């Protein structure tokens, strides 16, 4: 039994490492030096975490959009897009150095796993077995636990394909990590296309039934990071319903209509237009996407009038957590700016919170032999 299971770990680990290294091989021989138009993938050392070297990759597409991603936490460190005058600005919150990330932060730009969002009381039952997870948010489990995917060093390899430039990240999460069952092999791929899309794809396999809900936790400010609050941004969410939560932000189980409430963004509205009526200090809610998940569909459009920047989010996930940086309080200083309350928003595409304890919600169970695959596309343009 033991031998069988460690062989599986090895196979899973090898598959992930091979996938990222094969892709990375092209990057090492070609891209460091080569440029095709303005398109490029480069990497540089970014320090050490847990005694492991951390690298920072820069992806630049042919229009000059630039994403910087590091191997610690699979974190999107910065993302530069043009405003309507063509002037580039970094529109994501974060830090200039690895040391600042290591001191702790509210998931800026991070890859979140194994479970984005909360699992009530940090436990769930699967196939008759109760699993106890690391508890790190009051009595609940949040964003993968104490050492989630946002705090591990990933294997990485840059690549170029017909669509643009990318980075593939691989990580094998061990059976029992943060309390989750199964050795889980994950690949996260960032692709910056020449159509000005940032596509984030997730793949995973397991050797034991488990639950999984991967997402990305980038904090966006389309006016530029640190350039004031996001209350004037206009938001459209393709969601007629949301999941009301209790005081611990755990869904009550109800899927409630947004109609006539401050949750209604079915028509574009300024984020700040009704935020005072939201009693938990701003938005921190999961919206149930009308698509139901399973096929790619437009989930959200955000527009910032001053810069003209628009971000569309397309996903195959059934939900999206809309969070308005309610816990930012000015103590977060990054990339030369102070981050006050509401200085950014997050739109974390995902399954509904606490799904492992809610049989009526779409399933988040992954079984051996199945492949977890999901994609979220951020499309950028100006108007
Ligand atoms: C998520 C949660 C929020 C908060 C942030 C990080 O979006 O829903 O409640 O924990 O992450 O601070």
CSV table of C-alpha atoms and ligand atoms in Angstrom, one decimal:
chain,number,residue,atom,x,y,z
A,1,UNK,CA,0.0,0.0,0.0
A,2,UNK,CA,2.7,2.4,1.1
A,3,UNK,CA,4.9,1.5,-1.8
A,4,UNK,CA,2.0,1.9,-4.3
A,5,UNK,CA,1.2,5.3,-2.9
A,6,UNK,CA,4.8,6.6,-3.0
A,7,UNK,CA,5.2,5.4,-6.6
A,8,UNK,CA,2.1,7.4,-7.4
A,9,UNK,CA,3.6,10.5,-5.7
A,10,UNK,CA,6.7,10.1,-7.8
A,11,UNK,CA,4.7,9.6,-11.0
A,12,UNK,CA,2.6,12.7,-10.3
A,13,UNK,CA,5.7,14.7,-9.3
A,14,UNK,CA,7.6,13.6,-12.4
A,15,UNK,CA,4.6,14.4,-14.7
A,16,UNK,CA,4.4,18.0,-13.3
A,17,UNK,CA,8.2,18.6,-13.3
A,18,UNK,CA,8.5,17.2,-16.8
A,19,UNK,CA,5.7,19.3,-18.1
A,20,UNK,CA,7.1,22.5,-16.7
A,21,UNK,CA,10.7,21.7,-17.5
A,22,UNK,CA,9.9,20.7,-21.1
A,23,UNK,CA,8.1,24.0,-21.6
A,24,UNK,CA,10.9,25.8,-19.7
A,25,UNK,CA,13.6,24.3,-21.9
A,26,UNK,CA,12.5,26.3,-24.9
A,27,UNK,CA,12.5,29.4,-22.7
A,28,UNK,CA,16.1,28.8,-21.6
A,29,UNK,CA,17.5,28.1,-25.0
A,30,UNK,CA,15.6,30.7,-27.0
A,31,UNK,CA,13.7,33.4,-25.2
A,32,UNK,CA,16.1,34.8,-22.7
A,33,UNK,CA,18.1,36.5,-25.5
A,34,UNK,CA,15.6,36.5,-28.4
A,35,UNK,CA,12.8,38.9,-29.0
A,36,UNK,CA,10.1,38.5,-31.6
A,37,UNK,CA,8.7,41.9,-32.3
A,38,UNK,CA,8.4,43.1,-28.8
A,39,UNK,CA,7.3,39.7,-27.4
A,40,UNK,CA,9.6,38.1,-24.8
A,41,UNK,CA,9.9,35.9,-21.8
A,42,UNK,CA,12.7,36.7,-19.4
A,43,UNK,CA,13.6,35.5,-15.9
A,44,UNK,CA,15.7,36.8,-13.1
A,45,UNK,CA,16.5,35.6,-9.6
A,46,UNK,CA,14.2,37.1,-7.0
A,47,UNK,CA,15.6,35.7,-3.7
A,48,UNK,CA,14.9,32.7,-1.6
A,49,UNK,CA,12.0,31.2,0.3
A,50,UNK,CA,12.2,28.0,2.4
A,51,UNK,CA,15.8,27.7,1.3
A,52,UNK,CA,14.6,27.5,-2.4
A,53,UNK,CA,15.6,29.9,-5.1
A,54,UNK,CA,12.7,32.0,-6.3
A,55,UNK,CA,12.5,33.4,-9.9
A,56,UNK,CA,10.7,36.3,-11.3
A,57,UNK,CA,9.5,35.9,-14.9
A,58,UNK,CA,8.5,38.8,-17.2
A,59,UNK,CA,6.1,38.1,-20.0
A,60,UNK,CA,5.8,40.9,-22.6
A,61,UNK,CA,3.4,40.6,-25.5
A,62,UNK,CA,3.7,42.2,-28.9
A,63,UNK,CA,1.7,45.2,-27.8
A,64,UNK,CA,4.0,45.8,-24.9
A,65,UNK,CA,1.6,44.6,-22.1
A,66,UNK,CA,3.8,43.1,-19.4
A,67,UNK,CA,3.1,40.5,-16.7
A,68,UNK,CA,5.6,39.7,-14.0
A,69,UNK,CA,5.0,36.4,-12.1
A,70,UNK,CA,7.2,34.8,-9.5
A,71,UNK,CA,7.6,31.2,-8.6
A,72,UNK,CA,6.8,31.8,-4.9
A,73,UNK,CA,3.0,31.5,-4.6
A,74,UNK,CA,2.6,31.6,-8.4
A,75,UNK,CA,2.1,35.3,-7.7
A,76,UNK,CA,1.2,37.9,-10.3
A,77,UNK,CA,3.6,40.6,-9.1
A,78,UNK,CA,2.6,43.3,-11.6
A,79,UNK,CA,0.6,43.7,-14.7
A,80,UNK,CA,1.0,46.7,-17.0
A,81,UNK,CA,-1.6,47.7,-19.5
A,82,UNK,CA,-2.0,51.0,-21.5
A,83,UNK,CA,-4.6,53.6,-20.8
A,84,UNK,CA,-6.5,55.3,-23.6
A,85,UNK,CA,-3.5,57.4,-24.4
A,86,UNK,CA,-1.3,54.4,-24.6
A,87,UNK,CA,0.5,55.1,-21.4
A,88,UNK,CA,1.4,51.9,-19.4
A,89,UNK,CA,0.6,51.6,-15.7
A,90,UNK,CA,0.8,48.7,-13.3
A,91,UNK,CA,-2.8,47.9,-12.3
A,92,UNK,CA,-2.2,45.3,-9.6
A,93,UNK,CA,-1.3,45.7,-5.9
A,94,UNK,CA,1.8,44.0,-4.7
A,95,UNK,CA,5.4,44.6,-3.6
A,96,UNK,CA,8.8,45.3,-5.3
A,97,UNK,CA,10.7,42.6,-3.3
A,98,UNK,CA,10.2,39.0,-2.2
A,99,UNK,CA,11.0,39.9,1.4
A,100,UNK,CA,7.9,42.0,1.6
A,101,UNK,CA,5.7,39.2,0.4
A,102,UNK,CA,7.4,36.8,2.9
A,103,UNK,CA,6.4,39.2,5.8
A,104,UNK,CA,2.8,38.4,5.1
A,105,UNK,CA,0.1,40.0,2.9
A,106,UNK,CA,-3.6,39.6,2.0
A,107,UNK,CA,-2.9,37.2,-1.0
A,108,UNK,CA,-1.8,40.0,-3.4
A,109,UNK,CA,-1.8,38.4,-6.9
A,110,UNK,CA,-1.6,34.9,-5.5
A,111,UNK,CA,-2.5,31.5,-6.8
A,112,UNK,CA,-4.9,30.1,-4.3
A,113,UNK,CA,-5.3,26.4,-3.4
A,114,UNK,CA,-6.3,23.9,-2.6
A,115,UNK,CA,-9.5,25.7,-1.8
A,116,UNK,CA,-10.2,29.3,-2.7
A,117,UNK,CA,-12.5,30.9,-0.1
A,118,UNK,CA,-13.8,29.4,3.1
A,119,UNK,CA,-14.7,26.0,4.3
A,120,UNK,CA,-16.9,26.2,7.4
A,121,UNK,CA,-15.3,25.0,10.7
A,122,UNK,CA,-12.4,23.8,8.6
A,123,UNK,CA,-13.8,20.3,8.0
A,124,UNK,CA,-15.8,18.3,5.5
A,125,UNK,CA,-16.8,14.7,5.0
A,126,UNK,CA,-16.1,12.9,1.8
A,127,UNK,CA,-17.1,9.2,1.1
A,128,UNK,CA,-17.9,8.8,4.8
A,129,UNK,CA,-14.5,10.1,6.0
A,130,UNK,CA,-14.2,13.3,7.9
A,131,UNK,CA,-11.2,15.5,7.1
A,132,UNK,CA,-10.0,18.3,9.4
A,133,UNK,CA,-8.3,21.1,7.7
A,134,UNK,CA,-5.9,23.8,8.9
A,135,UNK,CA,-8.0,26.6,10.5
A,136,UNK,CA,-6.8,30.1,9.7
A,137,UNK,CA,-9.8,32.4,9.6
A,138,UNK,CA,-11.6,32.4,12.9
A,139,UNK,CA,-13.0,28.9,13.2
A,140,UNK,CA,-12.9,28.5,9.4
A,141,UNK,CA,-10.5,27.4,6.7
A,142,UNK,CA,-9.6,30.1,4.2
A,143,UNK,CA,-7.7,30.0,0.9
A,144,UNK,CA,-5.9,26.7,1.4
A,145,UNK,CA,-5.0,27.1,5.1
A,146,UNK,CA,-1.8,28.2,6.9
A,147,UNK,CA,0.6,27.3,4.1
A,148,UNK,CA,-1.5,27.3,1.0
A,149,UNK,CA,-0.4,27.3,-2.6
A,150,UNK,CA,0.3,31.1,-2.3
A,151,UNK,CA,3.2,30.3,0.0
A,152,UNK,CA,5.0,27.5,-1.8
A,153,UNK,CA,7.7,27.6,-4.4
A,154,UNK,CA,6.5,26.3,-7.8
A,155,UNK,CA,8.6,24.7,-10.6
A,156,UNK,CA,8.4,26.9,-13.6
A,157,UNK,CA,9.1,27.2,-17.3
A,158,UNK,CA,8.4,30.0,-19.8
A,159,UNK,CA,7.2,29.4,-23.3
A,160,UNK,CA,5.9,30.9,-26.5
A,161,UNK,CA,3.1,29.6,-28.6
A,162,UNK,CA,1.0,30.9,-31.6
A,163,UNK,CA,-1.1,32.9,-29.2
A,164,UNK,CA,1.5,34.7,-27.1
A,165,UNK,CA,3.9,34.2,-24.2
A,166,UNK,CA,3.4,32.2,-21.1
A,167,UNK,CA,4.6,30.7,-17.9
A,168,UNK,CA,3.8,27.2,-16.7
A,169,UNK,CA,4.0,26.5,-13.0
A,170,UNK,CA,3.9,23.0,-11.4
A,171,UNK,CA,3.5,21.9,-7.8
A,172,UNK,CA,2.7,18.6,-6.2
A,173,UNK,CA,0.8,18.9,-2.9
A,174,UNK,CA,1.3,15.9,-0.6
A,175,UNK,CA,-1.4,13.7,0.8
A,176,UNK,CA,-2.4,15.4,4.1
A,177,UNK,CA,-1.1,18.8,3.3
A,178,UNK,CA,-3.2,21.3,5.3
A,179,UNK,CA,-5.4,18.4,6.0
A,180,UNK,CA,-6.5,17.6,2.5
A,181,UNK,CA,-6.5,14.0,1.2
A,182,UNK,CA,-4.6,12.8,-1.8
A,183,UNK,CA,-1.3,13.6,-3.6
A,184,UNK,CA,-2.4,16.4,-5.9
A,185,UNK,CA,-0.3,17.3,-9.0
A,186,UNK,CA,-1.2,20.8,-10.2
A,187,UNK,CA,-0.2,22.9,-13.2
A,188,UNK,CA,-1.1,26.6,-13.5
A,189,UNK,CA,-0.4,28.3,-16.8
A,190,UNK,CA,-0.4,32.0,-17.3
A,191,UNK,CA,-0.6,33.0,-21.0
A,192,UNK,CA,-0.4,36.6,-22.1
A,193,UNK,CA,-1.8,36.7,-25.6
A,194,UNK,CA,-1.2,39.1,-28.4
A,195,UNK,CA,-4.9,39.8,-28.2
A,196,UNK,CA,-4.2,41.5,-24.8
A,197,UNK,CA,-5.7,38.7,-22.7
A,198,UNK,CA,-4.2,37.2,-19.6
A,199,UNK,CA,-5.4,33.6,-19.5
A,200,UNK,CA,-5.0,31.6,-16.4
A,201,UNK,CA,-5.5,27.8,-16.8
A,202,UNK,CA,-5.5,25.2,-14.0
A,203,UNK,CA,-5.0,21.5,-14.3
A,204,UNK,CA,-4.8,18.9,-11.6
A,205,UNK,CA,-5.0,15.2,-10.9
A,206,UNK,CA,-5.1,13.3,-7.6
A,207,UNK,CA,-4.5,9.7,-6.3
A,208,UNK,CA,-7.3,9.9,-3.7
A,209,UNK,CA,-10.7,11.5,-3.8
A,210,UNK,CA,-10.3,15.1,-2.7
A,211,UNK,CA,-11.8,18.6,-3.0
A,212,UNK,CA,-10.3,21.4,-5.1
A,213,UNK,CA,-11.1,25.0,-5.9
A,214,UNK,CA,-8.2,26.9,-7.5
A,215,UNK,CA,-8.3,30.6,-8.2
A,216,UNK,CA,-6.2,33.7,-8.5
A,217,UNK,CA,-6.4,36.6,-5.9
A,218,UNK,CA,-5.1,39.6,-7.9
A,219,UNK,CA,-6.1,43.0,-6.5
A,220,UNK,CA,-6.9,45.2,-9.4
A,221,UNK,CA,-7.1,49.0,-9.7
A,222,UNK,CA,-7.7,50.0,-13.3
A,223,UNK,CA,-6.6,53.6,-12.6
A,224,UNK,CA,-3.1,52.2,-11.6
A,225,UNK,CA,-2.1,50.6,-8.3
A,226,UNK,CA,-2.2,53.0,-5.4
A,227,UNK,CA,-4.1,55.6,-7.4
A,228,UNK,CA,-7.1,56.1,-5.1
A,229,UNK,CA,-10.0,53.9,-4.4
A,230,UNK,CA,-12.0,51.8,-6.9
A,231,UNK,CA,-15.5,53.1,-5.9
A,232,UNK,CA,-15.9,55.0,-9.1
A,233,UNK,CA,-15.1,51.9,-11.3
A,234,UNK,CA,-18.1,50.6,-13.1
A,235,UNK,CA,-18.8,46.9,-12.7
A,236,UNK,CA,-21.1,44.5,-14.5
A,237,UNK,CA,-21.6,41.0,-13.0
A,238,UNK,CA,-23.4,38.4,-15.0
A,239,UNK,CA,-25.1,37.1,-11.8
A,240,UNK,CA,-28.7,37.1,-10.9
A,241,UNK,CA,-28.0,35.5,-7.5
A,242,UNK,CA,-25.5,35.6,-4.8
A,243,UNK,CA,-24.7,33.5,-1.7
A,244,UNK,CA,-25.7,35.4,1.5
A,245,UNK,CA,-23.3,34.7,4.4
A,246,UNK,CA,-23.3,34.5,8.2
A,247,UNK,CA,-21.0,36.6,10.4
A,248,UNK,CA,-18.0,34.3,9.6
A,249,UNK,CA,-18.6,34.9,5.9
A,250,UNK,CA,-19.8,31.3,5.4
A,251,UNK,CA,-22.8,30.9,3.0
A,252,UNK,CA,-26.1,30.2,4.7
A,253,UNK,CA,-26.9,27.8,1.8
A,254,UNK,CA,-29.4,30.1,0.2
A,255,UNK,CA,-29.0,31.4,-3.4
A,256,UNK,CA,-30.7,34.8,-3.1
A,257,UNK,CA,-31.8,37.0,-5.9
A,258,UNK,CA,-29.8,40.3,-6.3
A,259,UNK,CA,-32.9,42.1,-7.5
A,260,UNK,CA,-33.5,45.4,-5.7
A,261,UNK,CA,-30.4,44.9,-3.5
A,262,UNK,CA,-26.9,46.5,-3.5
A,263,UNK,CA,-25.8,43.2,-5.0
A,264,UNK,CA,-27.4,43.9,-8.3
A,265,UNK,CA,-24.6,44.5,-10.9
A,266,UNK,CA,-26.5,42.9,-13.7
A,267,UNK,CA,-26.4,46.3,-15.4
A,268,UNK,CA,-23.1,48.2,-15.0
A,269,UNK,CA,-23.0,50.3,-11.8
A,270,UNK,CA,-20.4,52.2,-10.0
A,271,UNK,CA,-18.9,49.9,-7.3
A,272,UNK,CA,-19.4,52.6,-4.7
A,273,UNK,CA,-22.9,53.5,-5.6
A,274,UNK,CA,-24.5,51.4,-2.9
A,275,UNK,CA,-21.5,50.1,-1.0
A,276,UNK,CA,-22.6,51.9,2.2
A,277,UNK,CA,-25.6,49.7,2.4
A,278,UNK,CA,-23.5,46.5,2.5
A,279,UNK,CA,-23.2,45.8,6.2
A,280,UNK,CA,-19.9,44.0,6.3
A,281,UNK,CA,-17.8,47.1,5.3
A,282,UNK,CA,-18.0,46.5,1.6
A,283,UNK,CA,-18.4,43.6,-0.9
A,284,UNK,CA,-17.0,40.3,0.1
A,285,UNK,CA,-19.6,38.0,-1.5
A,286,UNK,CA,-19.7,35.1,-3.9
A,287,UNK,CA,-21.9,35.7,-6.9
A,288,UNK,CA,-23.6,32.8,-8.7
A,289,UNK,CA,-22.8,33.2,-12.4
A,290,UNK,CA,-25.8,32.9,-14.7
A,291,UNK,CA,-23.8,30.5,-17.0
A,292,UNK,CA,-23.8,27.9,-14.3
A,293,UNK,CA,-20.2,27.1,-15.1
A,294,UNK,CA,-18.9,24.4,-17.3
A,295,UNK,CA,-18.6,26.6,-20.4
A,296,UNK,CA,-16.7,29.8,-21.0
A,297,UNK,CA,-18.9,32.8,-20.5
A,298,UNK,CA,-18.6,36.5,-19.7
A,299,UNK,CA,-18.6,36.8,-15.9
A,300,UNK,CA,-17.7,40.5,-15.3
A,301,UNK,CA,-16.8,43.7,-17.0
A,302,UNK,CA,-15.0,46.5,-15.2
A,303,UNK,CA,-14.5,50.0,-16.6
A,304,UNK,CA,-12.5,52.9,-15.2
A,305,UNK,CA,-13.5,56.2,-16.8
A,306,UNK,CA,-10.3,58.2,-16.1
A,307,UNK,CA,-7.9,55.9,-17.8
A,308,UNK,CA,-10.4,54.3,-20.2
A,309,UNK,CA,-9.3,50.8,-19.1
A,310,UNK,CA,-11.7,48.0,-19.4
A,311,UNK,CA,-11.2,44.5,-18.0
A,312,UNK,CA,-13.5,41.7,-19.1
A,313,UNK,CA,-13.5,38.4,-17.2
A,314,UNK,CA,-14.5,35.2,-19.0
A,315,UNK,CA,-14.6,31.9,-17.1
A,316,UNK,CA,-15.9,28.4,-17.0
A,317,UNK,CA,-16.4,28.5,-13.2
A,318,UNK,CA,-19.9,28.7,-11.6
A,319,UNK,CA,-19.1,31.6,-9.2
A,320,UNK,CA,-17.0,34.7,-8.6
A,321,UNK,CA,-16.0,36.2,-5.2
A,322,UNK,CA,-16.2,40.0,-5.5
A,323,UNK,CA,-14.1,41.6,-2.8
A,324,UNK,CA,-13.5,45.4,-2.4
A,325,UNK,CA,-10.3,45.4,-0.4
A,326,UNK,CA,-12.3,46.0,2.8
A,327,UNK,CA,-9.4,44.9,5.0
A,328,UNK,CA,-6.8,47.2,3.4
A,329,UNK,CA,-6.2,49.9,6.0
A,330,UNK,CA,-3.2,51.9,4.9
A,331,UNK,CA,-0.8,49.5,6.8
A,332,UNK,CA,-0.2,47.8,3.5
A,333,UNK,CA,2.4,49.7,1.6
A,334,UNK,CA,3.6,48.3,-1.7
A,335,UNK,CA,5.4,49.3,-4.9
A,336,UNK,CA,5.9,52.8,-3.6
A,337,UNK,CA,2.2,53.4,-2.6
A,338,UNK,CA,0.0,53.2,0.4
A,339,UNK,CA,-3.0,50.9,0.0
A,340,UNK,CA,-6.1,52.2,1.9
A,341,UNK,CA,-9.5,50.7,2.2
A,342,UNK,CA,-11.2,50.0,-1.2
A,343,UNK,CA,-8.0,50.8,-3.1
A,344,UNK,CA,-8.5,47.6,-5.2
A,345,UNK,CA,-11.1,45.0,-6.1
A,346,UNK,CA,-10.7,41.2,-6.5
A,347,UNK,CA,-12.8,39.1,-8.8
A,348,UNK,CA,-11.9,35.5,-7.9
A,349,UNK,CA,-13.5,33.1,-10.2
A,350,UNK,CA,-14.3,29.9,-8.4
A,351,UNK,CA,-16.8,27.4,-7.1
A,352,UNK,CA,-19.1,28.6,-4.3
A,353,UNK,CA,-17.7,28.9,-0.8
A,354,UNK,CA,-18.1,25.9,1.6
A,355,UNK,CA,-19.1,23.7,-1.3
A,356,UNK,CA,-17.6,20.6,0.4
A,357,UNK,CA,-20.3,20.9,3.1
A,358,UNK,CA,-23.1,21.9,0.7
A,359,UNK,CA,-24.3,19.0,-1.4
A,360,UNK,CA,-26.8,21.4,-3.2
A,361,UNK,CA,-23.8,23.5,-4.6
A,362,UNK,CA,-21.9,22.3,-7.7
A,363,UNK,CA,-19.5,19.6,-6.8
A,364,UNK,CA,-15.8,20.4,-6.1
A,365,UNK,CA,-14.8,16.7,-5.7
A,366,UNK,CA,-11.9,15.4,-7.8
A,367,UNK,CA,-11.4,11.7,-8.0
A,368,UNK,CA,-8.4,9.5,-9.2
A,369,UNK,CA,-8.6,9.2,-13.0
A,370,UNK,CA,-10.4,12.5,-13.4
A,371,UNK,CA,-8.7,15.7,-14.6
A,372,UNK,CA,-9.5,19.0,-13.1
A,373,UNK,CA,-9.3,21.7,-15.8
A,374,UNK,CA,-10.5,25.3,-15.7
A,375,UNK,CA,-9.7,28.6,-17.4
A,376,UNK,CA,-10.2,32.2,-16.6
A,377,UNK,CA,-9.5,34.9,-19.2
A,378,UNK,CA,-8.9,38.6,-18.4
A,379,UNK,CA,-9.3,40.7,-21.6
A,380,UNK,CA,-8.0,44.2,-21.6
A,381,UNK,CA,-8.8,47.2,-23.9
A,382,UNK,CA,-9.7,50.8,-23.6
A,383,UNK,CA,-12.6,53.0,-24.6
B,1,LIG,C1,-11.0,36.9,0.1
B,1,LIG,C2,-11.9,36.8,1.2
B,1,LIG,C3,-11.8,38.0,2.0
B,1,LIG,C4,-10.5,38.3,2.5
B,1,LIG,C5,-9.5,38.4,1.3
B,1,LIG,C6,-8.1,38.5,1.8
B,1,LIG,O1,-11.4,37.7,-0.9
B,1,LIG,O2,-13.2,36.6,0.8
B,1,LIG,O3,-12.7,37.9,3.1
B,1,LIG,O4,-10.1,37.2,3.3
B,1,LIG,O5,-9.7,37.2,0.6
B,1,LIG,O6,-7.9,39.4,2.8
